[in-house]
Structure formats: structure tokens, C-alpha cells
Short mmCIF file of C-alpha atoms in Angstrom, two decimals:
data_model
loop_
_atom_site.label_atom_id
_atom_site.label_comp_id
_atom_site.label_asym_id
_atom_site.label_seq_id
_atom_site.Cartn_x
_atom_site.Cartn_y
_atom_site.Cartn_z
CA UNK A 10 -68.44 20.37 23.95
CA UNK A 11 -65.05 21.06 25.62
CA UNK A 12 -66.07 23.89 26.75
CA UNK A 13 -69.16 22.65 27.96
CA UNK A 14 -71.08 26.10 27.41
CA UNK A 15 -74.23 24.77 28.36
CA UNK A 16 -73.13 27.08 32.12
CA UNK A 17 -72.10 29.62 30.60
CA UNK A 18 -74.76 32.73 31.34
CA UNK A 19 -74.71 36.48 29.64
CA UNK A 20 -76.29 38.66 32.34
CA UNK A 21 -74.65 41.84 31.35
CA UNK A 22 -73.00 43.75 28.35
CA UNK A 23 -69.41 43.88 30.83
CA UNK A 24 -69.84 39.95 30.73
CA UNK A 25 -70.80 39.55 27.07
CA UNK A 26 -67.79 41.61 26.19
CA UNK A 27 -65.08 40.68 28.28
CA UNK A 28 -61.61 38.75 26.55
CA UNK A 29 -62.80 35.07 27.66
CA UNK A 30 -66.30 34.67 27.22
CA UNK A 31 -66.35 31.23 28.07
CA UNK A 32 -65.46 29.64 31.65
CA UNK A 33 -62.94 27.05 30.78
CA UNK A 34 -60.58 29.85 28.83
CA UNK A 35 -60.81 31.88 31.39
CA UNK A 36 -59.60 28.72 33.78
CA UNK A 37 -57.43 28.21 31.32
CA UNK A 38 -55.57 31.53 31.50
CA UNK A 39 -55.59 31.76 35.14
CA UNK A 40 -53.76 28.01 34.97
CA UNK A 41 -51.47 29.80 32.72
CA UNK A 42 -50.62 32.97 34.88
CA UNK A 43 -49.75 30.68 37.64
CA UNK A 44 -47.82 28.55 35.69
CA UNK A 45 -46.18 31.54 33.97
CA UNK A 46 -45.60 33.81 37.35
CA UNK A 47 -45.17 31.09 39.59
CA UNK A 48 -43.63 27.48 38.43
CA UNK A 49 -41.38 28.32 35.42
CA UNK A 50 -38.99 30.89 37.58
CA UNK A 51 -37.96 27.82 40.17
CA UNK A 52 -37.45 25.44 37.13
CA UNK A 53 -35.78 27.72 34.11
CA UNK A 54 -31.51 27.86 34.05
CA UNK A 55 -29.76 29.79 32.12
CA UNK A 56 -29.77 28.00 28.87
CA UNK A 57 -33.86 28.22 28.78
CA UNK A 58 -33.47 31.93 29.48
CA UNK A 59 -31.58 32.83 27.39
CA UNK A 60 -32.44 30.64 24.23
CA UNK A 61 -36.17 30.16 24.60
CA UNK A 62 -38.42 32.91 27.52
CA UNK A 63 -36.26 35.88 27.55
CA UNK A 64 -36.25 36.47 23.53
CA UNK A 65 -39.70 34.53 23.58
CA UNK A 66 -40.24 37.49 26.52
CA UNK A 67 -38.80 40.40 23.93
CA UNK A 68 -39.93 39.71 20.58
CA UNK A 69 -43.78 39.26 21.68
CA UNK A 70 -43.52 42.89 22.94
CA UNK A 71 -42.19 43.80 19.60
CA UNK A 72 -44.62 42.15 17.98
CA UNK A 73 -47.69 43.14 19.92
CA UNK A 74 -46.57 46.16 18.93
CA UNK A 75 -45.92 46.50 15.44
CA UNK A 76 -49.15 44.31 15.28
CA UNK A 77 -50.74 47.75 16.25
CA UNK A 78 -49.66 49.70 13.38
CA UNK A 79 -50.49 47.02 10.76
CA UNK A 80 -52.10 45.01 11.63
CA UNK A 81 -54.93 47.17 13.48
CA UNK A 82 -54.55 50.44 11.82
CA UNK A 83 -53.60 49.47 8.18
CA UNK A 84 -50.05 51.19 8.31
CA UNK A 85 -47.00 49.70 6.76
CA UNK A 86 -43.69 49.57 8.29
CA UNK A 87 -40.48 48.76 7.58
CA UNK A 88 -38.70 50.37 10.66
CA UNK A 89 -38.87 48.15 13.62
CA UNK A 90 -35.43 47.86 13.85
CA UNK A 91 -34.60 50.57 13.68
CA UNK A 92 -36.86 51.88 16.41
CA UNK A 93 -35.67 49.57 18.56
CA UNK A 94 -32.51 50.91 17.97
CA UNK A 95 -33.86 54.10 19.54
CA UNK A 96 -35.36 52.13 22.58
CA UNK A 97 -31.68 50.68 23.26
CA UNK A 98 -29.72 53.92 22.76
CA UNK A 99 -32.20 56.13 24.71
CA UNK A 100 -32.16 53.14 28.10
CA UNK A 101 -28.40 53.09 27.80
CA UNK A 102 -28.28 57.07 27.86
CA UNK A 103 -30.31 57.31 31.36
CA UNK A 104 -28.84 54.50 32.85
CA UNK A 105 -25.67 55.92 32.13
CA UNK A 106 -26.90 59.63 32.83
CA UNK A 107 -29.16 58.87 35.72
CA UNK A 108 -27.94 55.54 37.73
CA UNK A 109 -29.76 56.16 40.91
CA UNK A 110 -33.13 55.61 39.15
CA UNK A 111 -34.99 52.21 38.74
CA UNK A 112 -34.31 50.21 35.14
CA UNK A 113 -37.93 49.82 34.89
CA UNK A 114 -38.42 53.58 34.42
CA UNK A 115 -35.48 53.94 32.37
CA UNK A 116 -37.42 51.32 29.79
CA UNK A 117 -40.41 53.25 30.23
CA UNK A 118 -38.91 56.45 29.39
CA UNK A 119 -36.95 55.00 26.30
CA UNK A 120 -40.09 53.10 24.82
CA UNK A 121 -41.32 57.30 25.86
CA UNK A 122 -39.03 58.73 23.62
CA UNK A 123 -39.14 55.97 21.11
CA UNK A 124 -43.22 56.89 20.40
CA UNK A 125 -41.79 60.62 19.65
CA UNK A 126 -39.49 59.21 17.48
CA UNK A 127 -42.34 57.43 15.56
CA UNK A 128 -44.95 60.36 15.65
CA UNK A 129 -41.57 62.09 13.81
CA UNK A 130 -41.45 59.34 10.82
CA UNK A 131 -45.63 58.71 10.75
CA UNK A 132 -45.92 61.98 9.41
CA UNK A 133 -45.62 61.19 5.89
CA UNK A 134 -48.40 58.63 6.44
CA UNK A 135 -50.85 61.52 6.50
CA UNK A 136 -50.59 61.92 2.25
CA UNK A 137 -48.80 58.44 1.62
CA UNK A 138 -49.94 55.15 2.55
CA UNK A 139 -49.33 51.32 1.06
CA UNK A 140 -45.73 50.53 -0.46
CA UNK A 141 -44.69 54.59 -0.49
CA UNK A 142 -45.36 54.14 3.64
CA UNK A 143 -43.02 51.33 3.61
CA UNK A 144 -40.47 53.02 1.74
CA UNK A 145 -40.60 55.82 4.27
CA UNK A 146 -39.93 53.52 7.12
CA UNK A 147 -37.32 51.79 5.62
CA UNK A 148 -35.80 54.96 4.76
CA UNK A 149 -36.31 55.51 9.00
CA UNK A 150 -34.51 52.05 8.95
CA UNK A 151 -31.47 53.42 7.62
CA UNK A 152 -31.08 56.39 8.79
CA UNK A 153 -31.53 55.55 12.53
CA UNK A 154 -28.75 53.03 12.05
CA UNK A 155 -26.61 55.17 10.53
CA UNK A 156 -27.38 58.02 13.34
CA UNK A 157 -26.00 55.33 16.21
CA UNK A 158 -23.71 54.79 14.41
CA UNK A 159 -21.50 58.60 13.26
CA UNK A 160 -22.75 60.02 16.35
CA UNK A 161 -20.40 59.08 19.22
CA UNK A 162 -22.69 60.78 21.69
CA UNK A 163 -25.05 57.87 21.28
CA UNK A 164 -22.24 55.48 22.72
CA UNK A 165 -20.65 57.62 24.73
CA UNK A 166 -17.61 57.94 23.38
CA UNK A 167 -16.06 54.21 23.33
CA UNK A 168 -13.77 53.30 21.39
CA UNK A 169 -15.56 49.73 20.22
CA UNK A 170 -18.77 52.15 19.35
CA UNK A 171 -20.76 49.71 21.44
CA UNK A 172 -22.91 50.14 24.48
CA UNK A 173 -22.72 47.94 26.95
CA UNK A 174 -25.33 48.02 30.10
CA UNK A 175 -23.89 49.01 33.76
CA UNK A 176 -25.68 46.66 36.76
CA UNK A 177 -29.07 47.35 38.19
CA UNK A 178 -31.26 45.53 40.36
CA UNK A 179 -35.22 45.56 40.67
CA UNK A 180 -36.08 44.83 44.93
CA UNK A 181 -32.82 43.80 45.14
CA UNK A 182 -32.04 41.38 42.83
CA UNK A 183 -29.87 42.27 39.25
CA UNK A 184 -31.46 42.37 36.14
CA UNK A 185 -28.61 44.02 33.96
CA UNK A 186 -24.89 43.42 34.03
CA UNK A 187 -23.12 39.82 34.64
CA UNK A 188 -24.61 38.79 37.79
CA UNK A 189 -28.01 38.86 36.67
CA UNK A 190 -29.68 35.63 37.46
CA UNK A 191 -32.37 33.64 35.15
CA UNK A 192 -35.50 33.89 36.91
CA UNK A 193 -34.56 37.42 37.49
CA UNK A 194 -34.51 38.36 33.31
CA UNK A 195 -37.49 36.21 33.13
CA UNK A 196 -39.70 37.45 35.45
CA UNK A 197 -39.00 40.83 34.34
CA UNK A 198 -39.82 41.23 31.19
CA UNK A 199 -42.39 38.12 31.81
CA UNK A 200 -43.82 41.66 33.96
CA UNK A 201 -43.19 44.35 31.69
CA UNK A 202 -44.92 42.27 29.05
CA UNK A 203 -47.92 41.22 30.69
CA UNK A 204 -48.69 44.70 31.41
CA UNK A 205 -48.09 45.61 27.91
CA UNK A 206 -50.30 43.29 26.34
CA UNK A 207 -53.33 43.88 29.17
CA UNK A 208 -52.56 48.50 27.97
CA UNK A 209 -52.84 46.56 24.34
CA UNK A 210 -55.78 44.22 24.35
CA UNK A 211 -57.95 47.22 25.89
CA UNK A 212 -56.22 49.89 23.54
CA UNK A 213 -57.69 47.49 20.85
CA UNK A 214 -60.92 46.66 22.53
CA UNK A 215 -62.10 50.57 23.37
CA UNK A 216 -62.41 53.92 21.40
CA UNK A 217 -58.78 54.01 20.41
CA UNK A 218 -58.92 50.94 18.81
CA UNK A 219 -61.56 51.26 16.63
CA UNK A 220 -60.51 53.96 14.76
CA UNK A 221 -57.55 52.34 13.95
CA UNK A 222 -59.59 49.70 12.66
CA UNK A 223 -61.82 51.91 10.97
CA UNK A 224 -58.83 53.57 9.49
CA UNK A 225 -57.78 50.20 8.62
CA UNK A 226 -60.60 49.05 6.91
CA UNK A 227 -61.17 52.22 4.83
CA UNK A 228 -59.87 55.31 5.67
CA UNK A 229 -61.88 57.65 3.47
CA UNK A 230 -65.27 56.62 4.39
CA UNK A 231 -63.68 56.27 8.70
CA UNK A 232 -62.95 60.26 8.72
CA UNK A 233 -66.04 60.76 6.71
CA UNK A 234 -67.87 59.21 9.92
CA UNK A 235 -66.24 61.67 11.95
CA UNK A 236 -62.71 59.81 12.55
CA UNK A 237 -59.49 62.62 12.24
CA UNK A 238 -56.84 60.38 10.31
CA UNK A 239 -54.06 62.91 11.61
CA UNK A 240 -54.60 61.86 15.66
CA UNK A 241 -55.59 58.47 14.59
CA UNK A 242 -53.12 57.62 12.29
CA UNK A 243 -49.60 59.79 14.67
CA UNK A 244 -51.89 57.67 17.71
CA UNK A 245 -51.21 53.98 16.04
CA UNK A 246 -47.58 54.80 15.39
CA UNK A 247 -46.79 56.35 18.60
CA UNK A 248 -48.19 53.37 20.38
CA UNK A 249 -46.63 51.16 18.06
CA UNK A 250 -43.36 52.83 18.77
CA UNK A 251 -43.47 52.68 22.36
CA UNK A 252 -44.13 48.83 22.58
CA UNK A 253 -41.34 48.70 20.07
CA UNK A 254 -38.98 50.89 22.03
CA UNK A 255 -39.43 48.85 25.31
CA UNK A 256 -38.79 46.05 23.53
CA UNK A 257 -35.52 47.34 22.29
CA UNK A 258 -34.47 48.82 25.45
CA UNK A 259 -35.24 45.61 27.10
CA UNK A 260 -33.25 43.43 24.07
CA UNK A 261 -30.24 45.47 24.73
CA UNK A 262 -30.09 45.87 28.24
CA UNK A 263 -31.17 42.55 29.77
CA UNK A 264 -30.93 39.81 26.94
CA UNK A 265 -27.64 40.87 25.15
CA UNK A 266 -26.22 43.32 27.66
CA UNK A 267 -23.72 45.37 24.92
CA UNK A 268 -24.78 45.98 21.36
CA UNK A 269 -23.61 46.93 17.84
CA UNK A 270 -26.43 48.69 16.04
CA UNK A 271 -25.65 47.41 12.43
CA UNK A 272 -25.35 43.82 14.43
CA UNK A 273 -27.60 43.85 16.98
CA UNK A 274 -31.15 45.90 15.13
CA UNK A 275 -30.39 46.13 11.11
CA UNK A 276 -33.10 45.10 8.61
CA UNK A 277 -33.23 41.44 9.21
CA UNK A 278 -34.70 42.50 12.66
CA UNK A 279 -37.75 44.37 10.86
CA UNK A 280 -38.09 41.51 8.74
CA UNK A 281 -38.15 39.29 11.36
CA UNK A 282 -40.45 41.10 13.35
CA UNK A 283 -42.91 41.42 10.37
CA UNK A 284 -42.43 37.34 9.88
CA UNK A 285 -43.72 37.07 13.24
CA UNK A 286 -47.16 39.21 12.83
CA UNK A 287 -47.95 37.93 9.36
CA UNK A 288 -46.89 34.22 11.06
CA UNK A 289 -49.10 34.60 13.98
CA UNK A 290 -52.27 36.67 12.35
CA UNK A 291 -52.22 40.54 11.37
CA UNK A 292 -55.12 42.50 14.45
CA UNK A 293 -54.77 39.63 16.56
CA UNK A 294 -52.97 39.89 19.91
CA UNK A 295 -52.69 36.07 20.25
CA UNK A 296 -51.13 36.26 16.68
CA UNK A 297 -47.99 38.14 18.11
CA UNK A 298 -47.94 35.80 20.94
CA UNK A 299 -48.29 32.47 18.37
CA UNK A 300 -45.82 34.42 15.90
CA UNK A 301 -42.91 35.68 17.99
CA UNK A 302 -43.17 31.76 19.57
CA UNK A 303 -42.58 30.63 16.45
CA UNK A 304 -39.99 31.88 15.00
CA UNK A 305 -37.66 31.66 18.19
CA UNK A 306 -38.89 28.12 19.00
CA UNK A 307 -38.18 26.92 15.26
CA UNK A 308 -35.00 28.06 15.18
CA UNK A 309 -34.19 26.55 18.72
CA UNK A 310 -35.66 23.29 17.61
CA UNK A 311 -34.03 22.81 13.79
CA UNK A 312 -30.56 23.84 15.48
CA UNK A 313 -31.09 21.25 18.66
CA UNK A 314 -32.22 18.42 15.69
CA UNK A 315 -29.65 19.09 13.19
CA UNK A 316 -26.15 19.91 14.93
CA UNK A 317 -27.20 18.12 18.03
CA UNK A 318 -28.80 14.59 16.88
CA UNK A 319 -27.51 14.06 13.27
CA UNK A 320 -24.30 15.92 13.70
CA UNK A 321 -24.73 18.42 10.66
CA UNK A 322 -21.97 21.62 10.72
CA UNK A 323 -23.05 24.75 11.77
CA UNK A 324 -23.44 26.89 8.81
CA UNK A 325 -24.80 24.41 6.92
CA UNK A 326 -27.70 24.00 9.24
CA UNK A 327 -27.80 27.37 9.83
CA UNK A 328 -28.54 27.16 5.79
CA UNK A 329 -31.43 25.11 5.82
CA UNK A 330 -32.59 26.30 9.04
CA UNK A 331 -33.14 29.47 6.64
CA UNK A 332 -34.60 28.02 3.61
CA UNK A 333 -36.98 25.93 6.40
CA UNK A 334 -37.92 29.26 7.63
CA UNK A 335 -38.82 30.97 4.13
CA UNK A 336 -40.28 27.67 2.97
CA UNK A 337 -43.27 28.18 5.81
CA UNK A 338 -43.43 31.76 5.72
CA UNK A 339 -44.74 31.01 1.88
CA UNK A 340 -46.32 28.27 2.88
CA UNK A 341 -48.73 30.50 5.66
CA UNK A 342 -49.04 33.21 3.10
CA UNK A 343 -51.08 30.78 0.73
CA UNK A 344 -52.82 28.38 2.89
CA UNK A 345 -53.71 30.69 5.64
CA UNK A 346 -53.15 34.22 5.26
CA UNK A 347 -54.65 35.35 8.44
CA UNK A 348 -51.72 33.18 10.32
CA UNK A 349 -51.33 31.27 13.76
CA UNK A 350 -54.34 32.91 15.44
CA UNK A 351 -56.98 32.06 12.58
CA UNK A 352 -56.05 28.04 12.61
CA UNK A 353 -56.54 28.25 16.42
CA UNK A 354 -59.97 30.20 16.37
CA UNK A 355 -61.03 27.13 13.81
CA UNK A 356 -59.66 24.64 16.16
CA UNK A 357 -61.73 26.34 18.67
CA UNK A 358 -65.19 26.02 16.82
CA UNK A 359 -64.29 22.33 15.72
CA UNK A 360 -64.06 21.63 19.94
CA UNK A 361 -67.58 23.72 20.54
CA UNK A 362 -69.08 21.17 18.64
CA UNK A 363 -66.96 18.01 19.02
CA UNK A 364 -67.44 14.96 19.00
CA UNK A 365 -70.26 15.83 17.22
CA UNK A 366 -70.04 15.98 13.40
CA UNK A 367 -72.28 18.87 12.33
#
């Protein structure tokens, strides 16, 4: 009843297979875009940008990338933090070597470099899978962090070992450096997220996505019907690493501005993004957004409640926050393994019949 489907008619295969087949969903999507691009930039301030919106946008890109690999292709990865570090350091080297080139080009090229590294570390997936592949990608995580720590060329021989983003502009507005404004950072990350989410949605609905899902469901049967495991698995690693590399480049250049690889891209980053995918829902683009929003907004909410309202000590609140987040992850795995995306699908099915009980 909420959707009023009586007036929705499908007259072609293209209309029937579109992402938002119900008119109500399409209008809600358009309204969301108008608010995101046309309203929030005029209302956002530094606190909301740095605490909520910018990390949500960047983690959404990383979660979509990991979901392509784990949720759609079924290849386990624990090296997301290391691949984000590749994107960050590639972006830093490009920014310092080619200062006249647009930062947007640098971010996309950093994603391309990460895609190549992802393909290299994805080669073991042709012979191993499951737990053994997880260990192989975990080895990639530790190796990449060690590499960026021990080779001074990557951080331009800085005495501190940190990398700092120089100021760069887009259309005359600074998006990196100390002069960056909250609307500029937000719009830059939002535009990249919109383009990559559109790309991911079309990839997963097309021939490439069907090959990924065939490998995920049963790789031997997929190979029998003509799916090439070599190109399919490596393409999943490449696309996933591209998304994660772009997220790492934005995380370094736009969000933090200066990073040290062990602190910013350690193993905890890999687990954080994996939890986003699990909580949001495997094999769902919407689930990537939902999981990122959940794990970005929940700590902010708990900190404001426990420290701001109840007056608890900061260290105690941090430990309570970890306990609550960990407990919720276990709860999701037990109660709804398909994550927030499945809960949203069930809610939509209920709304399609409301207020009728059947």
C-alpha cells in the first residue's frame, strides 16, 4: 500500500530490470540525491564533515570494494588495510611528483596502482580458497605495511616517516590541505562515491557480475559452463582493489591530511571494513552503505551519550564502545546473517502489503 504498485506497469525488459522498479523508490532516490548534493553542502560544518559525513563516504567506497570481492565473488580477504595504504602512498607520490595534475586524476590513478597490486596478491586465489586465501591476503596486509615503513622512498625520506598531503584544488576550491572547507571535502568525496557506486551497481548486474556470482556459488560448476576462473577471480581482485585504493587515497589526502602507515592502515582497518560488509550484508551495494553508516555513526552516538551526556571518562567510554560494537556484530551473525540489507528487504515487503495482515 505504501508503494502503490497498482500504477506501476512494466512494458519492456529494460524497465523490468531497472534498479528501482517501483516509482516510489525512484522518487525517494531522486530526493536523496537532491538533499545530498543540494542541501547538505549549505548546512554542513567542520564537526559534521570530519566526524560523520566524510568518513562515512570514504568507508562506503571501501566497503563496496570489499563487498565486490567477498560478497559477489566469494573470495575472502583480510588485506583491505594494506590495499588502502597502497592507494594512500600512490596518491602521495603522484601529488608530489606531478603537482600540476588534478587531484581527481591522482586519486583515480592511485586506485589503478592498487588494482595492479591487488591482482598480484590475488594470484593465490587460483589455487587456494577459504581460510587459506584469508591467510594469504593477511600476509599481504603485513607485507605492505612493513614495506611502507621500511622503504624511505615511499614517504620521500621524511624524518618522521609520515606523509602529508599538499594543498590541491578542484574548480578553485581547496579539497586537501589546511585551507580545505567542510563543503568542499564533502562534495569531492560524495561525487567520487556516486560515480563508483553507479559503476559497481552496473558491474554487478551485468555479465561480469554474473560470472563473479557463479564463481561464488560453485566454482567447479561455473568453470564447466564456460566461466574462466582466472579472469573472473583476478577481475574481482582488480575492481575491488581499485575501489579500496581510491578510498585509501581519499582517507589520506582529504580526511586525515597526514598519516603514518601502521596507525592509519593497520590490521584493525581491515577488520573494520570487513565488519561493515558483514553487518551491512554480503552481496549488496545497499548493504555496504548501511554497514558503513552503522559503524561510523554508532561510535559517534555512543561517545556523545557516554561522555557528553553521562559524563563518563573517555577511556572507559572507549572500552564500552568496543564491547557494544563487538556484541552487536555477534548478534547480527546469529539473528540475521544477511545483515541490514536483508532487514531492509523484509521491511519493504511488509510495507508493500500494509495495512493488510496478509
